Each structure stands twice: as structure tokens, then as C-alpha cells.
Short mmCIF file of C-alpha atoms in Angstrom, two decimals:
data_model
loop_
_atom_site.label_atom_id
_atom_site.label_comp_id
_atom_site.label_asym_id
_atom_site.label_seq_id
_atom_site.Cartn_x
_atom_site.Cartn_y
_atom_site.Cartn_z
CA UNK A 1 0.00 0.00 0.00
CA UNK A 2 1.45 3.32 -1.03
CA UNK A 3 0.63 6.26 1.19
CA UNK A 4 -0.50 9.28 -0.84
CA UNK A 5 1.14 11.94 1.34
CA UNK A 6 4.55 12.32 -0.26
CA UNK A 7 6.75 15.22 0.83
CA UNK A 8 10.05 16.51 -0.50
CA UNK A 9 13.01 14.87 1.25
CA UNK A 10 15.70 16.57 -0.87
CA UNK A 11 15.16 19.40 -3.34
CA UNK A 12 17.34 18.21 -6.20
CA UNK A 13 19.61 15.21 -6.46
CA UNK A 14 21.45 14.02 -9.53
CA UNK A 15 22.32 10.49 -10.45
CA UNK A 16 25.92 9.63 -11.21
CA UNK A 17 27.10 8.11 -14.49
CA UNK A 18 25.86 4.68 -13.36
CA UNK A 19 22.40 5.93 -12.34
CA UNK A 20 23.06 5.84 -8.60
CA UNK A 21 21.70 8.27 -6.01
CA UNK A 22 23.00 8.95 -2.53
CA UNK A 23 20.09 9.08 -0.12
CA UNK A 24 21.91 9.77 3.15
CA UNK A 25 22.22 8.05 6.51
CA UNK A 26 18.45 7.51 6.85
CA UNK A 27 18.55 5.05 3.96
CA UNK A 28 21.80 3.35 4.91
CA UNK A 29 21.78 -0.48 4.69
CA UNK A 30 18.03 -0.70 4.03
CA UNK A 31 16.20 -2.58 1.28
CA UNK A 32 13.62 -0.95 -0.96
CA UNK A 33 11.08 -1.93 -3.56
CA UNK A 34 11.44 0.58 -6.38
CA UNK A 35 8.24 1.73 -8.05
CA UNK A 36 7.87 4.13 -10.97
CA UNK A 37 4.72 5.66 -12.42
CA UNK A 38 3.94 6.89 -15.94
CA UNK A 39 5.12 10.41 -15.02
CA UNK A 40 8.59 9.00 -14.25
CA UNK A 41 8.22 9.56 -10.51
CA UNK A 42 10.12 7.02 -8.46
CA UNK A 43 9.04 5.79 -5.06
CA UNK A 44 11.30 3.79 -2.76
CA UNK A 45 9.17 1.62 -0.51
CA UNK A 46 11.09 0.18 2.47
CA UNK A 47 10.84 -3.59 2.64
CA UNK A 48 12.00 -6.32 4.98
CA UNK A 49 12.99 -9.75 3.77
CA UNK A 50 11.48 -12.76 5.48
CA UNK A 51 12.34 -16.42 5.08
CA UNK A 52 10.22 -18.13 2.42
CA UNK A 53 9.18 -20.79 4.92
CA UNK A 54 7.47 -18.03 6.99
CA UNK A 55 5.71 -16.40 4.04
CA UNK A 56 2.51 -18.39 4.61
CA UNK A 57 2.01 -16.55 7.90
CA UNK A 58 2.21 -13.11 6.26
CA UNK A 59 -0.36 -14.23 3.69
CA UNK A 60 -2.78 -15.55 6.32
CA UNK A 61 -4.23 -12.67 8.38
CA UNK A 62 -6.18 -15.05 10.66
CA UNK A 63 -3.05 -16.96 11.65
CA UNK A 64 -1.04 -13.75 12.05
CA UNK A 65 -3.78 -12.27 14.23
CA UNK A 66 -3.84 -15.39 16.39
CA UNK A 67 -0.09 -15.22 16.91
CA UNK A 68 -0.26 -11.50 17.67
CA UNK A 69 -3.00 -12.17 20.23
CA UNK A 70 -0.87 -14.90 21.82
CA UNK A 71 2.12 -12.60 22.06
CA UNK A 72 -0.01 -9.90 23.71
CA UNK A 73 -1.44 -12.43 26.18
CA UNK A 74 2.04 -13.67 27.00
CA UNK A 75 3.24 -10.09 27.57
CA UNK A 76 0.44 -9.44 30.05
CA UNK A 77 0.99 -12.76 31.84
CA UNK A 78 -2.28 -14.21 30.58
CA UNK A 79 -0.87 -17.71 30.17
CA UNK A 80 -1.93 -21.22 31.10
CA UNK A 81 0.37 -24.19 31.79
CA UNK A 82 -0.81 -27.11 29.65
CA UNK A 83 2.09 -29.34 30.62
CA UNK A 84 4.77 -30.85 28.45
CA UNK A 85 4.32 -31.42 24.72
CA UNK A 86 7.50 -33.52 24.51
CA UNK A 87 5.45 -36.58 23.58
CA UNK A 88 4.60 -34.93 20.22
CA UNK A 89 8.17 -33.95 19.31
CA UNK A 90 8.75 -37.05 17.17
CA UNK A 91 5.49 -36.91 15.22
CA UNK A 92 5.73 -36.64 11.46
CA UNK A 93 3.84 -33.66 10.09
CA UNK A 94 2.17 -33.90 6.69
CA UNK A 95 2.06 -30.80 4.50
#
């Protein structure tokens, strides 16, 4: 989702002979998705990389919400001891 409220971060910057821009310390060591519109405007959208094996969670809002709720409950001490789950550690899980 692109927020519509752009503001000027630098008045004028010029690319070097290889097309590179220097963005300053605020952009140091970050990853961006680069988007361009028909007017030639370029938007750098900060992104974070996640392991592919965890991608399913980001695509499933119900599961993500459940995990978020569990984390909040754990933070507030709203937990219940259900005993050991060690007996299930050797179970094969089908995909």
C-alpha cells in the first residue's frame, strides 16, 4: 500500500554516471522496492525480507492475528500451563 502523502526529502539530487543516487544516513543499509509511475516519478518503498518458509504466515491474516494475540497475552501474563508437549516432538507432520 502506497501512502498518498509524499513530501520533499531533498530538493534536487542528480544520479551519477551509473544511475546511482545517494540518499543519506536515513537510507543506509536498508532494502527498498522501487516503483515508478507513468510520469517518471520514483518511489522507494522500504521492505523487509522474510524467510520463504514463513511467508505463509504473512499471507494468512487469521493466523497472524492469532499469533499477535498470543504474544499480547504472554506479555500481560495471561498464560496457562498445559504441561509438556514432549510426547509430540517425534510426530511426522504432513504438508
